[in-house]
Amino acid sequence: MHCRRGMVDDPMNILALKRFAVEHSDLNDHKPHVVDNTGKRVSVIGGGPAGLSCAYYLAVMGHKVTIFEQRHHLGGMLRYGIPSYRLPRERLQAEIDWILSAGIDVELDHSVNGEELARLRDEFDAVYLAIGAHSDKKLGLPGEEAPGVESAVKMLRAIGDDELPDLSGQRVCVIGGGNVAMDVARSAVRCGAEKVSIVYRRRICDMTAQDAEIAGAQAEGCEVLELTAPLAIETGEDGRVSGLRVQPQIIGEPRRGRPAPRAAATPERVIPCERVFVAIGQDIDSKPFEDMGIACKWGCVVTDSDGAVPNFDGLFSGGDCQTGPATVIRAINAGRVASANIDRYLGFDHKIKLDVELPTVQFKGKHECGRCELGEREAGERIHDWNLVEQGLTEEEARQEASRCLRCDHFGFGAFRGGRNLEW
């Protein structure tokens, strides 16, 4: 949104260029430089993007870090929320292993409750709470407890542990309009579902999912039923799901910033299905920490501006459990910022510096040029496997895309903050 190239034609495709750089590099070419041991110990609760990011930077600062992770693998929503056709498991695990090579200890299958948190605060010099948002939200509809109704979070979690559900020949309804709903729908196709319907009470243009994700789901055969509000889960004689009763909607006046739907003067109908996946958002399992006195608002941990939890000396928090469900990059940034604040709390002021020799700016030959986009494998091919859907830029495309950059980092307009940050 902030790329100034957008004033000329189209913003830079920064994501595609970063991917090109990653695909043409080797993790073994660079190992983390770890400074001398400080003698300080920090525990990180949660091995998702926020926790891993915080642990990495604390480790290279010389602190001894231990990650406590509730599940079988590290990665959090990177593994248990994003399917491998969007983020390959092998690449994810390789990068996690690279982070751990900085000397980080890990305890998997280790759930931390309020009592355990109190013990860790006594045992370690500082604690970073980054448990994410892994609990599912309920619809509150009649029949929601029937066999065959599952949360999107549970399904993606099972897939993250390589436990693929068998949906062969089944008709599936997915309730929701976010990226998680698209991930579940596209995963259901790969698990053999006969038909997948995405049910959303607003319009397609109101969906919070990225446009590319919606288009990808439709290309893979998922139908999107917009302006369709779920009313109840229908069950058969065996008590299992047999359909989803819905009420057609009509879009109306704006409410809370966007047009709100209301029931249309159209009869209710039932969408036949054998499975219903609920993807209407995630909650934070904050109750164990609320019970021990940690302040929470709307289920999110309340912190000071530096991430410190009030009235709990040495306890910091960040990521989805502090902001609510957000993007991966926001969680990564939260972990990085927290590491600097924890470092200062421990009595240090380590600097992370950019040690790359940047080439001299040659600002010439700039002209209008279209933006190069990532391609995708054919839908008929990709629905039969879990391999990466998006295809990276070619070298020709990457060079052309990079040449469009106006070098705001050099001329002082990068992110409107005065250019490139060489140190933090």
CSV table of C-alpha atoms in Angstrom, one decimal, residues 228-372:
chain,number,residue,atom,x,y,z
A,228,THR,CA,-26.6,-17.0,2.1
A,229,ALA,CA,-26.9,-17.1,5.9
A,230,PRO,CA,-26.8,-20.4,7.8
A,231,LEU,CA,-29.8,-21.1,10.0
A,232,ALA,CA,-29.4,-24.6,11.3
A,233,ILE,CA,-27.7,-27.9,10.8
A,234,GLU,CA,-30.0,-30.6,9.4
A,235,THR,CA,-29.5,-34.2,10.6
A,236,GLY,CA,-30.6,-37.6,9.3
A,237,GLU,CA,-32.0,-40.6,11.2
A,238,ASP,CA,-28.5,-41.6,12.3
A,239,GLY,CA,-28.0,-38.2,13.9
A,240,ARG,CA,-25.3,-37.2,11.5
A,241,VAL,CA,-25.3,-34.1,9.3
A,242,SER,CA,-27.5,-34.3,6.2
A,243,GLY,CA,-27.7,-30.7,5.2
A,244,LEU,CA,-27.3,-27.0,6.0
A,245,ARG,CA,-30.5,-24.9,6.2
A,246,VAL,CA,-29.9,-21.4,4.9
A,247,GLN,CA,-31.8,-18.1,4.4
A,248,PRO,CA,-31.1,-16.1,1.3
A,249,GLN,CA,-30.1,-12.5,2.1
A,250,ILE,CA,-30.3,-9.1,0.4
A,251,ILE,CA,-27.7,-6.5,0.9
A,252,GLY,CA,-28.8,-3.3,2.7
A,253,GLU,CA,-27.7,-0.2,4.4
A,254,PRO,CA,-24.1,0.3,5.7
A,255,ARG,CA,-23.5,-0.9,9.2
A,256,ARG,CA,-20.0,-0.6,10.9
A,257,GLY,CA,-18.5,0.6,7.7
A,258,ARG,CA,-19.9,-1.7,5.1
A,259,PRO,CA,-23.3,-2.7,3.6
A,260,ALA,CA,-25.1,-5.2,5.9
A,261,PRO,CA,-27.2,-8.1,4.7
A,262,ARG,CA,-30.7,-8.8,5.9
A,263,ALA,CA,-33.1,-11.7,5.3
A,264,ALA,CA,-34.6,-11.6,1.8
A,265,ALA,CA,-38.3,-12.3,1.1
A,266,THR,CA,-37.2,-15.7,-0.3
A,267,PRO,CA,-38.0,-19.1,1.3
A,268,GLU,CA,-35.4,-21.0,3.3
A,269,ARG,CA,-33.7,-23.9,1.6
A,270,VAL,CA,-31.5,-26.8,2.5
A,271,ILE,CA,-28.1,-27.5,1.0
A,272,PRO,CA,-27.5,-31.3,1.1
A,273,CYS,CA,-24.2,-32.2,2.6
A,274,GLU,CA,-22.4,-34.8,4.7
A,275,ARG,CA,-19.8,-32.4,6.3
A,276,VAL,CA,-19.9,-28.8,7.6
A,277,PHE,CA,-16.7,-26.9,8.4
A,278,VAL,CA,-17.0,-23.8,10.4
A,279,ALA,CA,-14.5,-21.1,9.5
A,280,ILE,CA,-15.7,-17.9,11.1
A,281,GLY,CA,-12.6,-16.9,13.0
A,282,GLN,CA,-10.3,-18.0,15.9
A,283,ASP,CA,-10.3,-17.2,19.6
A,284,ILE,CA,-7.4,-17.1,22.1
A,285,ASP,CA,-7.4,-19.6,25.0
A,286,SER,CA,-6.6,-17.0,27.6
A,287,LYS,CA,-8.7,-18.2,30.5
A,288,PRO,CA,-5.8,-20.1,32.3
A,289,PHE,CA,-3.8,-16.8,32.3
A,290,GLU,CA,-6.8,-14.6,33.2
A,291,ASP,CA,-7.4,-16.9,36.3
A,292,MET,CA,-3.9,-16.1,37.5
A,293,GLY,CA,-4.5,-12.3,37.3
A,294,ILE,CA,-3.2,-11.4,33.8
A,295,ALA,CA,-5.4,-8.6,32.4
A,296,CYS,CA,-7.2,-9.6,29.2
A,297,LYS,CA,-9.6,-7.6,27.0
A,298,TRP,CA,-11.8,-9.4,24.5
A,299,GLY,CA,-9.7,-12.5,25.2
A,300,CYS,CA,-6.5,-10.8,24.2
A,301,VAL,CA,-3.6,-10.3,26.7
A,302,VAL,CA,-3.2,-6.6,27.7
A,303,THR,CA,0.4,-5.3,27.6
A,304,ASP,CA,2.2,-2.0,27.9
A,305,SER,CA,3.6,-0.4,24.7
A,306,ASP,CA,6.8,-2.4,25.0
A,307,GLY,CA,4.9,-5.7,25.3
A,308,ALA,CA,5.4,-6.1,29.0
A,309,VAL,CA,2.5,-7.5,30.9
A,310,PRO,CA,1.5,-5.1,33.7
A,311,ASN,CA,2.1,-6.3,37.3
A,312,PHE,CA,4.0,-9.3,36.1
A,313,ASP,CA,7.7,-8.5,36.2
A,314,GLY,CA,9.7,-10.1,33.4
A,315,LEU,CA,6.6,-11.3,31.5
A,316,PHE,CA,6.1,-10.1,28.0
A,317,SER,CA,3.5,-11.1,25.4
A,318,GLY,CA,2.9,-10.6,21.6
A,319,GLY,CA,1.5,-12.0,18.4
A,320,ASP,CA,-2.1,-13.1,17.9
A,321,CYS,CA,-2.7,-13.6,21.6
A,322,GLN,CA,-2.0,-10.0,22.2
A,323,THR,CA,-3.4,-8.3,19.0
A,324,GLY,CA,-6.1,-10.9,18.1
A,325,PRO,CA,-5.8,-13.0,14.9
A,326,ALA,CA,-3.7,-11.1,12.3
A,327,THR,CA,-1.2,-11.8,9.6
A,328,VAL,CA,2.0,-13.9,9.9
A,329,ILE,CA,4.3,-10.9,9.2
A,330,ARG,CA,2.7,-8.9,12.0
A,331,ALA,CA,3.4,-11.8,14.4
A,332,ILE,CA,7.0,-12.1,13.2
A,333,ASN,CA,7.5,-8.4,13.7
A,334,ALA,CA,5.9,-8.6,17.2
A,335,GLY,CA,8.5,-11.2,18.1
A,336,ARG,CA,11.4,-9.2,16.8
A,337,VAL,CA,10.3,-6.0,18.7
A,338,ALA,CA,9.7,-8.1,21.8
A,339,SER,CA,13.2,-9.5,21.7
A,340,ALA,CA,14.7,-6.0,21.7
A,341,ASN,CA,12.5,-5.0,24.7
A,342,ILE,CA,13.3,-8.2,26.6
A,343,ASP,CA,17.1,-7.6,25.9
A,344,ARG,CA,16.8,-4.1,27.5
A,345,TYR,CA,14.8,-5.5,30.4
A,346,LEU,CA,17.7,-8.0,31.0
A,347,GLY,CA,20.1,-5.1,31.2
A,348,PHE,CA,21.6,-5.2,27.7
A,349,ASP,CA,21.4,-3.1,24.5
A,350,HIS,CA,22.5,-5.4,21.7
A,351,LYS,CA,22.3,-4.0,18.1
A,352,ILE,CA,21.2,-5.9,15.1
A,353,LYS,CA,23.0,-4.4,12.1
A,354,LEU,CA,22.7,-4.8,8.4
A,355,ASP,CA,26.1,-6.1,7.2
A,356,VAL,CA,25.3,-6.4,3.5
A,357,GLU,CA,27.3,-4.2,1.1
A,358,LEU,CA,24.6,-2.4,-1.0
A,359,PRO,CA,25.4,-1.5,-4.6
A,360,THR,CA,25.6,2.1,-5.6
A,361,VAL,CA,22.3,3.5,-6.9
A,362,GLN,CA,22.2,4.0,-10.6
A,363,PHE,CA,19.0,5.9,-11.1
A,364,LYS,CA,18.6,5.8,-14.9
A,365,GLY,CA,16.4,4.3,-17.5
A,366,LYS,CA,13.2,4.5,-15.5
A,367,HIS,CA,10.1,4.3,-17.6
A,368,GLU,CA,6.5,3.1,-17.3
A,369,CYS,CA,6.4,-0.7,-17.1
A,370,GLY,CA,3.7,-3.3,-16.0
A,371,ARG,CA,4.0,-5.3,-12.9
A,372,CYS,CA,5.0,-9.0,-13.1
